[in-house]
Coordinates of C-alpha atoms in Angstrom, one line a residue:
M27 CA 135.8 15.8 167.4
R28 CA 132.6 15.1 165.7
R29 CA 132.3 15.6 162.0
P30 CA 128.8 16.9 160.9
D31 CA 128.6 14.7 157.9
T32 CA 128.9 11.3 159.5
W33 CA 126.7 9.0 161.4
W34 CA 127.1 5.9 162.9
Q35 CA 124.6 3.2 163.0
T36 CA 123.8 -0.4 164.3
V37 CA 124.2 -3.0 161.8
E38 CA 122.8 -6.5 162.2
P39 CA 122.7 -9.3 160.1
A40 CA 119.5 -9.5 157.5
D41 CA 117.8 -12.4 159.4
A42 CA 118.1 -10.7 162.8
D43 CA 114.5 -9.5 163.1
A44 CA 113.2 -13.2 162.3
Q45 CA 115.7 -14.6 164.9
R46 CA 114.6 -11.9 167.4
Q47 CA 110.9 -12.9 166.8
A48 CA 111.5 -16.5 167.5
D49 CA 113.2 -15.6 170.8
G50 CA 110.3 -13.3 172.0
Q51 CA 112.4 -10.2 171.5
T52 CA 110.0 -7.6 169.9
E53 CA 112.2 -4.3 170.7
R54 CA 114.0 -2.8 167.8
H55 CA 117.4 -1.1 167.7
T56 CA 117.6 2.7 166.9
P57 CA 120.5 4.2 165.3
Q58 CA 122.8 6.3 167.6
R59 CA 125.2 8.8 166.9
Y60 CA 128.7 8.4 168.5
S61 CA 132.1 10.0 168.2
E62 CA 134.3 9.2 165.4
T63 CA 137.0 8.1 167.9
K64 CA 136.1 5.9 170.7
P65 CA 136.9 7.0 174.2
E66 CA 139.7 5.1 175.7
A67 CA 137.5 4.3 179.0
E68 CA 134.7 3.0 176.9
P69 CA 134.6 -1.2 177.1
E70 CA 134.9 -3.3 173.9
A71 CA 131.7 -4.1 172.2
E72 CA 130.8 -7.3 173.2
P73 CA 129.1 -9.9 170.8
K74 CA 125.1 -10.1 171.0
S75 CA 123.9 -13.4 171.2
H76 CA 120.7 -14.7 169.3
A77 CA 119.8 -18.1 170.3
G78 CA 117.9 -20.2 167.7
A79 CA 117.4 -23.8 167.2
G80 CA 120.5 -25.8 167.3
A81 CA 122.8 -22.8 166.6
E82 CA 123.8 -19.7 168.1
L83 CA 124.2 -16.5 166.0
L84 CA 126.5 -13.9 167.4
S85 CA 126.4 -10.4 165.7
M86 CA 128.7 -7.4 166.8
T87 CA 128.1 -3.7 166.4
I88 CA 130.0 -2.0 163.8
A89 CA 130.5 1.6 162.5
V90 CA 129.2 2.4 159.0
P91 CA 129.8 6.0 157.9
M92 CA 126.8 7.8 156.3
T93 CA 127.6 10.8 154.3
V94 CA 124.9 13.6 154.5
I95 CA 124.4 15.4 150.8
P96 CA 124.0 19.1 150.7
R97 CA 120.6 20.2 149.6
K98 CA 121.0 21.5 146.0
R99 CA 118.6 24.6 146.7
R100 CA 117.2 24.6 142.8
G101 CA 113.6 25.1 144.2
V102 CA 114.8 28.1 146.0
E103 CA 116.4 29.6 143.0
L104 CA 113.4 29.0 140.9
V105 CA 111.0 30.6 143.4
L106 CA 113.5 33.8 143.5
I107 CA 113.7 33.7 139.7
L108 CA 109.8 34.0 139.5
F109 CA 110.0 37.1 142.1
A110 CA 112.7 38.6 139.9
L111 CA 110.8 38.2 136.7
V112 CA 107.4 39.6 138.5
I113 CA 109.6 42.9 139.8
A114 CA 111.1 43.5 136.3
L115 CA 108.0 42.9 134.2
G116 CA 105.9 44.6 136.8
A117 CA 108.0 47.9 136.3
Y118 CA 107.9 47.7 132.8
A119 CA 104.4 47.5 132.8
I120 CA 104.4 50.6 135.3
V121 CA 106.4 52.4 132.7
D122 CA 103.8 51.9 129.9
F123 CA 100.9 52.8 132.1
N124 CA 102.2 56.0 133.5
V125 CA 103.8 57.1 129.9
I126 CA 101.3 55.9 127.3
G127 CA 98.4 55.3 129.3
G128 CA 98.1 51.5 128.8
I129 CA 100.1 48.2 128.1
S130 CA 102.4 48.4 125.0
P131 CA 101.4 45.9 122.3
R132 CA 104.9 44.6 122.5
F133 CA 104.8 43.8 126.2
P134 CA 103.6 40.2 125.7
Y135 CA 106.4 39.3 123.5
L136 CA 108.8 40.9 125.8
A137 CA 107.4 39.2 128.8
G138 CA 107.5 35.8 126.7
G139 CA 111.1 36.5 126.0
C140 CA 112.4 37.5 129.3
V141 CA 110.4 34.4 130.8
G142 CA 111.9 31.9 128.3
L143 CA 115.7 33.4 128.7
A144 CA 115.2 32.8 132.5
A145 CA 113.9 29.5 132.0
L146 CA 116.6 28.3 129.9
A147 CA 119.2 29.8 132.2
H148 CA 117.6 27.7 135.1
I149 CA 117.4 24.5 133.4
A150 CA 120.9 24.7 132.2
V151 CA 121.9 25.3 135.9
R152 CA 119.7 22.4 137.5
W153 CA 121.2 20.2 134.7
R154 CA 124.8 20.9 134.7
L155 CA 125.5 22.7 137.8
P156 CA 122.8 21.3 140.2
Y157 CA 124.9 22.6 143.6
A158 CA 125.7 26.1 142.3
D159 CA 124.8 28.9 144.5
P160 CA 121.1 29.6 144.3
V161 CA 121.0 33.5 145.1
I162 CA 123.3 34.9 142.2
L163 CA 121.1 34.2 139.1
P164 CA 118.1 35.5 140.5
C165 CA 120.0 38.9 141.4
V166 CA 121.3 39.1 138.0
I167 CA 118.0 38.6 136.2
V168 CA 116.2 41.3 138.3
L169 CA 119.0 43.7 137.6
N170 CA 118.9 42.8 133.9
G171 CA 115.1 43.4 133.9
L172 CA 115.5 47.0 135.8
G173 CA 118.0 47.9 133.4
L174 CA 115.7 47.0 130.6
T175 CA 112.9 49.0 132.2
M176 CA 114.9 52.2 132.3
I177 CA 116.1 51.9 128.8
H178 CA 112.5 51.3 127.5
R179 CA 111.3 54.4 130.0
I180 CA 114.1 56.6 128.4
D181 CA 113.2 55.3 124.9
L182 CA 109.5 56.5 125.2
I183 CA 110.9 60.2 125.8
N184 CA 111.7 60.6 122.1
S185 CA 109.0 60.9 119.3
P186 CA 108.8 58.4 117.7
P187 CA 110.3 56.0 120.6
T188 CA 113.7 54.7 120.0
Q189 CA 114.5 50.9 120.3
G190 CA 117.1 50.8 122.5
A191 CA 115.6 48.4 124.8
R192 CA 114.6 45.9 122.1
Q193 CA 118.5 45.9 121.2
Q194 CA 119.3 45.5 125.0
L195 CA 117.0 42.5 124.9
I196 CA 119.0 41.0 121.8
W197 CA 122.2 41.6 123.8
T198 CA 120.8 39.9 126.7
A199 CA 119.7 36.8 124.8
L200 CA 123.5 36.5 123.6
G201 CA 124.7 37.0 127.2
V202 CA 122.4 34.0 128.2
I203 CA 123.7 31.8 125.4
L204 CA 127.1 32.2 126.5
F205 CA 126.2 31.9 130.2
I206 CA 124.6 28.4 129.0
L207 CA 127.7 27.5 127.0
V208 CA 129.7 28.4 130.1
A209 CA 127.6 25.8 132.4
V210 CA 127.3 23.1 129.8
V211 CA 130.7 22.9 128.0
L212 CA 133.1 24.1 130.7
R213 CA 131.7 22.7 134.0
D214 CA 134.9 22.7 135.7
H215 CA 137.3 25.8 135.9
R216 CA 140.2 23.7 137.1
P217 CA 141.7 23.2 133.7
L218 CA 142.0 26.8 132.8
Q219 CA 144.9 27.0 135.2
G220 CA 147.1 25.1 132.6
Y221 CA 146.8 27.9 130.3
T222 CA 148.2 31.1 132.4
Y223 CA 150.4 32.8 129.7
T224 CA 148.2 31.9 126.8
I225 CA 145.1 33.6 128.4
G226 CA 147.2 36.5 130.0
L227 CA 148.7 37.3 126.7
S228 CA 145.3 37.2 125.0
G229 CA 144.0 39.4 127.6
I230 CA 146.7 42.1 127.3
I231 CA 146.4 42.0 123.3
L232 CA 142.7 42.5 123.7
L233 CA 143.4 45.2 126.3
L234 CA 145.6 47.3 123.9
L235 CA 143.5 46.4 120.6
P236 CA 141.7 49.9 120.5
L237 CA 145.3 51.6 119.9
V238 CA 145.6 49.7 116.5
P239 CA 145.0 52.0 113.7
G240 CA 142.2 51.1 111.4
I241 CA 140.0 49.5 113.7
G242 CA 140.5 51.4 117.1
I243 CA 137.8 54.5 117.5
A244 CA 137.6 57.2 120.0
K245 CA 134.0 57.7 121.6
F246 CA 133.1 60.5 124.1
G247 CA 137.1 61.0 124.5
A248 CA 138.1 57.5 125.2
Q249 CA 140.0 55.3 122.8
I250 CA 138.7 51.9 124.1
W251 CA 136.4 50.9 121.2
I252 CA 137.1 48.6 118.3
H253 CA 134.9 48.9 115.0
V254 CA 134.3 45.8 113.0
G255 CA 132.0 46.2 110.1
P256 CA 128.5 47.7 111.5
Y257 CA 129.3 46.7 114.8
S258 CA 131.4 48.3 118.0
F259 CA 133.1 46.2 120.9
Q260 CA 134.6 47.4 123.9
P261 CA 137.5 44.6 124.2
A262 CA 138.5 45.7 128.0
E263 CA 135.2 43.7 129.3
A264 CA 136.5 40.6 127.8
A265 CA 139.9 41.2 129.0
K266 CA 138.7 41.7 132.3
I267 CA 137.8 37.9 132.4
L268 CA 140.9 36.5 131.0
L269 CA 143.1 38.6 132.8
S270 CA 141.3 37.5 136.2
I271 CA 142.0 33.9 135.1
A272 CA 145.6 34.5 134.2
F273 CA 146.4 36.3 137.3
A274 CA 144.9 33.6 139.5
S275 CA 146.8 30.8 137.8
Y276 CA 150.1 33.2 138.0
L277 CA 149.6 33.9 141.5
V278 CA 149.1 30.2 142.4
E279 CA 152.4 29.4 141.3
K280 CA 154.4 32.2 142.6
K281 CA 152.6 33.1 145.8
D282 CA 155.3 31.6 148.0
V283 CA 157.7 33.6 146.6
L284 CA 155.9 37.0 146.4
A285 CA 155.0 36.4 150.2
L286 CA 158.6 36.6 151.4
A287 CA 159.2 39.7 153.5
G288 CA 161.8 42.5 152.7
Y289 CA 162.4 45.8 154.9
R290 CA 160.2 46.5 157.9
V291 CA 158.9 50.2 157.7
L292 CA 156.6 51.4 160.4
G293 CA 155.5 47.8 161.4
L294 CA 154.8 46.7 158.0
D295 CA 156.4 44.1 156.3
L296 CA 157.2 45.5 152.6
P297 CA 158.0 43.0 149.6
R298 CA 161.5 42.2 148.4
A299 CA 162.8 44.6 145.6
R300 CA 163.6 41.3 143.4
D301 CA 159.8 40.7 143.7
L302 CA 158.6 44.0 142.5
G303 CA 158.5 43.0 138.7
P304 CA 155.0 41.6 138.4
I305 CA 153.3 44.8 140.3
L306 CA 155.6 47.2 138.2
L307 CA 154.8 45.6 134.8
M308 CA 150.8 46.0 135.8
W309 CA 151.4 49.5 136.9
L310 CA 153.3 50.7 133.7
L311 CA 150.3 48.8 131.7
S312 CA 147.7 50.8 133.6
L313 CA 149.6 54.0 132.9
A314 CA 149.6 53.0 129.3
I315 CA 146.1 52.7 129.2
L316 CA 145.6 56.1 131.0
V317 CA 147.9 57.9 128.6
F318 CA 147.0 56.4 125.1
Q319 CA 143.6 55.2 125.7
R320 CA 142.5 58.4 128.0
D321 CA 140.4 55.9 130.1
L322 CA 140.8 56.2 133.9
G323 CA 138.1 53.6 135.0
T324 CA 139.8 50.9 132.8
S325 CA 143.1 51.7 134.2
L326 CA 142.0 51.8 137.8
L327 CA 139.9 48.4 137.3
F328 CA 142.7 46.2 136.2
F329 CA 145.5 47.4 138.4
G330 CA 143.1 47.2 141.4
L331 CA 142.0 43.7 140.3
F332 CA 145.7 42.4 140.2
V333 CA 146.4 44.2 143.5
M334 CA 143.8 42.7 145.4
M335 CA 144.3 39.0 144.0
L336 CA 148.2 39.7 145.2
Y337 CA 147.2 40.6 148.5
V338 CA 144.7 37.5 148.8
S339 CA 147.4 35.1 147.5
T340 CA 150.3 36.3 149.6
E341 CA 148.0 37.8 152.7
R342 CA 150.9 40.7 152.9
P343 CA 149.4 44.0 153.6
G344 CA 152.7 45.5 152.1
W345 CA 151.3 45.0 148.5
V346 CA 148.2 46.7 149.3
V347 CA 150.1 49.8 150.4
L348 CA 152.5 49.7 147.8
G349 CA 149.8 49.5 144.9
T350 CA 147.8 52.2 146.4
L351 CA 150.8 54.5 146.3
L352 CA 151.7 53.5 142.7
F353 CA 148.1 54.0 141.5
G354 CA 148.1 57.5 143.1
A355 CA 151.3 58.5 141.7
G356 CA 149.8 57.6 138.2
A357 CA 146.7 59.4 138.8
Y358 CA 148.4 62.4 139.8
F359 CA 150.4 62.3 137.0
G360 CA 147.8 62.1 134.6
Y361 CA 146.0 65.0 136.4
L362 CA 148.7 67.2 135.9
N363 CA 149.4 66.3 131.9
F364 CA 145.8 65.4 130.6
D365 CA 142.9 67.7 130.2
H366 CA 140.1 64.8 130.3
V367 CA 141.5 63.9 134.0
K368 CA 141.3 67.5 134.9
V369 CA 137.7 67.8 133.6
R370 CA 136.7 64.9 135.6
V371 CA 138.4 66.0 138.9
G372 CA 136.6 69.5 138.4
A373 CA 133.4 67.9 137.9
W374 CA 133.8 65.9 141.1
L375 CA 135.1 68.8 143.4
H376 CA 133.4 72.0 141.6
P377 CA 130.5 70.8 139.3
F378 CA 128.6 74.3 139.8
S379 CA 131.6 76.6 139.0
D380 CA 131.1 75.9 135.1
Y381 CA 127.9 74.8 134.2
D382 CA 128.6 74.3 130.2
A383 CA 131.5 72.0 130.8
Y384 CA 130.0 70.0 133.9
Y385 CA 126.3 70.1 132.4
Q386 CA 126.1 66.2 132.6
V387 CA 126.9 66.0 136.4
I388 CA 124.8 69.2 137.3
N389 CA 121.6 67.5 135.8
A390 CA 122.2 64.1 137.4
Q391 CA 122.4 65.6 140.7
F392 CA 119.4 67.8 140.2
G393 CA 117.5 64.8 138.9
M394 CA 118.2 62.7 142.2
A395 CA 117.4 65.9 144.1
W396 CA 114.1 66.0 142.7
G397 CA 113.5 62.3 142.9
G398 CA 114.1 62.7 146.8
L399 CA 113.6 59.4 149.2
L400 CA 111.0 57.7 147.4
G401 CA 111.4 59.2 143.8
T402 CA 108.9 60.5 141.5
G403 CA 107.6 57.1 140.1
L404 CA 108.4 55.1 137.0
G405 CA 107.7 57.2 134.2
L406 CA 107.0 60.2 135.9
G407 CA 110.4 61.9 136.2
R408 CA 112.6 63.5 133.4
P409 CA 115.8 61.4 133.3
G410 CA 116.1 62.3 129.6
L411 CA 117.6 65.6 130.5
T412 CA 120.8 63.9 131.5
P413 CA 122.9 63.1 128.6
L414 CA 123.9 59.5 128.4
A415 CA 121.1 58.4 130.9
R416 CA 120.7 55.2 129.6
S417 CA 124.5 54.1 129.8
D418 CA 126.9 55.8 131.9
F419 CA 124.2 57.7 134.2
I420 CA 121.4 55.1 134.2
A421 CA 122.1 55.0 138.1
A422 CA 121.1 58.8 138.1
A423 CA 117.8 57.8 136.4
I424 CA 117.3 55.0 138.7
G425 CA 117.8 57.6 141.8
E426 CA 115.4 60.2 140.1
E427 CA 112.2 57.8 139.6
L428 CA 112.8 55.2 142.2
G429 CA 114.4 57.6 144.8
M430 CA 117.3 57.1 147.0
T431 CA 115.4 54.0 148.4
G432 CA 115.4 52.3 144.9
L433 CA 119.0 53.2 144.4
M434 CA 120.0 51.7 147.6
A435 CA 117.9 48.6 146.9
V436 CA 119.8 48.0 143.5
I437 CA 123.3 48.7 145.5
M438 CA 122.2 46.0 147.7
I439 CA 121.3 43.5 145.1
Y440 CA 124.9 44.1 143.5
A441 CA 126.1 43.7 147.2
L442 CA 124.6 40.4 147.5
I443 CA 126.1 39.2 144.2
V444 CA 129.7 40.1 145.5
A445 CA 129.0 38.5 148.9
R446 CA 127.9 35.3 147.3
G447 CA 131.1 35.5 145.3
L448 CA 133.2 35.9 148.1
R449 CA 131.6 33.3 150.1
T450 CA 132.1 30.9 147.1
A451 CA 135.9 32.1 147.4
L452 CA 136.0 31.4 151.1
Q453 CA 134.8 28.0 150.8
C454 CA 136.6 26.9 147.8
R455 CA 139.3 24.0 149.0
E456 CA 141.7 24.6 146.1
P457 CA 143.6 27.9 145.5
F458 CA 143.1 28.5 141.8
G459 CA 139.2 28.5 142.3
K460 CA 139.6 30.4 145.7
L461 CA 141.6 33.4 143.6
L462 CA 139.5 33.3 140.3
A463 CA 136.2 33.6 142.7
A464 CA 137.7 36.4 144.6
G465 CA 139.2 38.2 141.8
L466 CA 135.8 38.3 139.8
S467 CA 133.9 39.2 142.5
F468 CA 136.3 42.2 143.4
A469 CA 136.2 43.3 139.9
F470 CA 132.5 43.3 139.9
A471 CA 132.4 45.2 143.4
L472 CA 135.1 47.8 142.2
Q473 CA 133.1 48.6 139.1
V474 CA 130.0 48.9 140.7
F475 CA 131.6 51.4 143.4
T476 CA 133.7 53.6 140.8
I477 CA 130.5 54.2 138.5
I478 CA 127.9 54.7 141.3
G479 CA 130.5 56.6 143.3
G480 CA 131.0 58.7 140.3
V481 CA 127.4 59.4 139.3
T482 CA 126.7 60.7 143.1
R483 CA 130.0 62.6 143.2
L484 CA 131.6 60.2 145.9
L485 CA 134.5 59.6 143.1
P486 CA 135.6 61.3 139.9
L487 CA 133.6 60.0 136.8
T488 CA 135.6 56.9 135.4
G489 CA 133.6 56.1 132.5
L490 CA 132.7 52.6 133.3
T491 CA 129.6 50.9 132.7
T492 CA 126.7 49.6 135.4
P493 CA 126.9 45.9 135.1
F494 CA 123.6 44.5 133.7
M495 CA 121.9 47.7 133.6
S496 CA 123.7 50.2 131.1
Q497 CA 122.6 50.0 127.6
G498 CA 125.4 48.1 125.6
G499 CA 126.3 44.7 124.4
S500 CA 130.1 44.4 125.5
S501 CA 129.5 45.0 129.1
L502 CA 126.1 42.8 129.3
I503 CA 127.6 39.7 127.4
C504 CA 130.9 39.6 129.3
N505 CA 129.0 39.8 132.6
W506 CA 126.8 37.1 132.0
V507 CA 130.1 34.9 131.3
V508 CA 131.3 36.2 134.7
V509 CA 128.4 34.9 136.6
G510 CA 128.7 31.5 134.6
L511 CA 132.0 31.2 136.1
L512 CA 131.2 32.1 139.4
L513 CA 128.3 29.6 139.3
V514 CA 130.8 26.8 138.0
I515 CA 133.2 27.5 140.9
S516 CA 130.3 27.4 143.5
H517 CA 129.0 24.3 142.0
H518 CA 132.3 22.5 142.6
V519 CA 132.6 24.1 146.3
R520 CA 129.2 23.0 147.2
K521 CA 128.9 19.6 145.6
P522 CA 129.5 16.6 147.9
V523 CA 133.1 14.9 147.7
A524 CA 133.2 11.1 147.7
T525 CA 135.2 9.4 150.4
V526 CA 136.0 6.1 151.2
T527 CA 136.5 5.0 154.9
E528 CA 138.3 1.7 155.8
I529 CA 136.4 -0.6 158.1
N530 CA 138.5 -2.8 160.5
S531 CA 137.9 -6.6 159.5
A532 CA 137.9 -7.4 163.3
E533 CA 134.7 -5.2 163.9
T534 CA 132.7 -6.6 161.0
Q535 CA 133.2 -10.3 161.9
F536 CA 130.0 -12.4 162.2
V537 CA 130.6 -15.9 163.9
R538 CA 128.1 -18.7 163.8
A539 CA 128.2 -21.1 166.4
V540 CA 126.7 -24.6 166.5
S541 CA 125.6 -26.1 169.8

């Protein structure tokens, strides 16, 4: 078979051209491409003779490997970033024109800040991760910019306007700083595999930290926040990253044991009973989140993440079936025993049966219906009628002012990020990076699916944030770290690997015969 990155060429002595001119030979030898293994029928290469004055130089054709280096694609990334900035800043300017009749005096400062942050992120990638995926960063920038635009549009509804967009820009700056630190300091994801249980324990502590009296606070019925001084933080976002790393490292070590089959039921190999400990532990942890923190979305996210990574590592569909049954049982238990779960299921199935209780979902449906296919236009709708339009229901605001077309375009950008992440996982040559890239991409996809599915009534509301678009620092900063990790892994996947090929000394021997 041929290797696409190997070329074979004819190599001659340095003075071969001069010798050829002396002999009256003017034609030049062009490199040719041959198969890596010589066919048996091919005759052996015979020495070529170059006659000279009193000496005869014999040269032989030898094989020299030449590695084709993959293209870095940083120029493509730069063009896409400029295009993303034009879309985001153009949308921001359109909002100003349609609401206040002209460009806001703060627009030049905001544009300068956005361009500067995008430039710093691109320079960090170009400097430290030159072979990273060129599509993920521009997609993130356009999503972050559109989220900033929609928050600014909702700010202008109030009189005087609120400062949500300004605060979101500060969170964006912090997220980009952490992204640059990951790219510059980490550079290689593989050393993280040595801290399996330390990182896993840290993630579980962060996940359960809101239950600690004194620092844990409840907002909108969910106990998922901690309050430190004047700031509040949602630790589950950071726990998502830590547990993804811990799951990947653990499953690399235990995948051979967990892949063993037990009983066979209806043609499906179920896992052995002795191997059910990890999935039962994660199921109990997800139930604890549902019961004590009253957060269905976080419970679904972490249990789904573990089951997916378990399936990727073992390639056993039985784990997926078992995980689905366990989560279904837990969700049904929550529906029977907790009122907040009943409210969300009622808003999903029968939203118009109780206008006061399901006011938020009903207004979101009316807004998207008013927007129709192409939307009312940026700044021309009334997204402020929906409670929490700048955070949980920002997808409904986009559907109202950009229409179903704009909302589907946003979903396709999310899908592109997930596809590039999964492509990185498929191309990764070592199991830890493969599992980590797949886990981060799946967690990102599951979060987008559950929140947009809840807003559009495809699923019950879960309370998760829309990545890079919803207002809030916890989700925004941690998702920038996720992007940094994906780019680190993709850099190691795409960069060329140094190889050394032995050349037979008999094929490289030159003989000078004196007449």
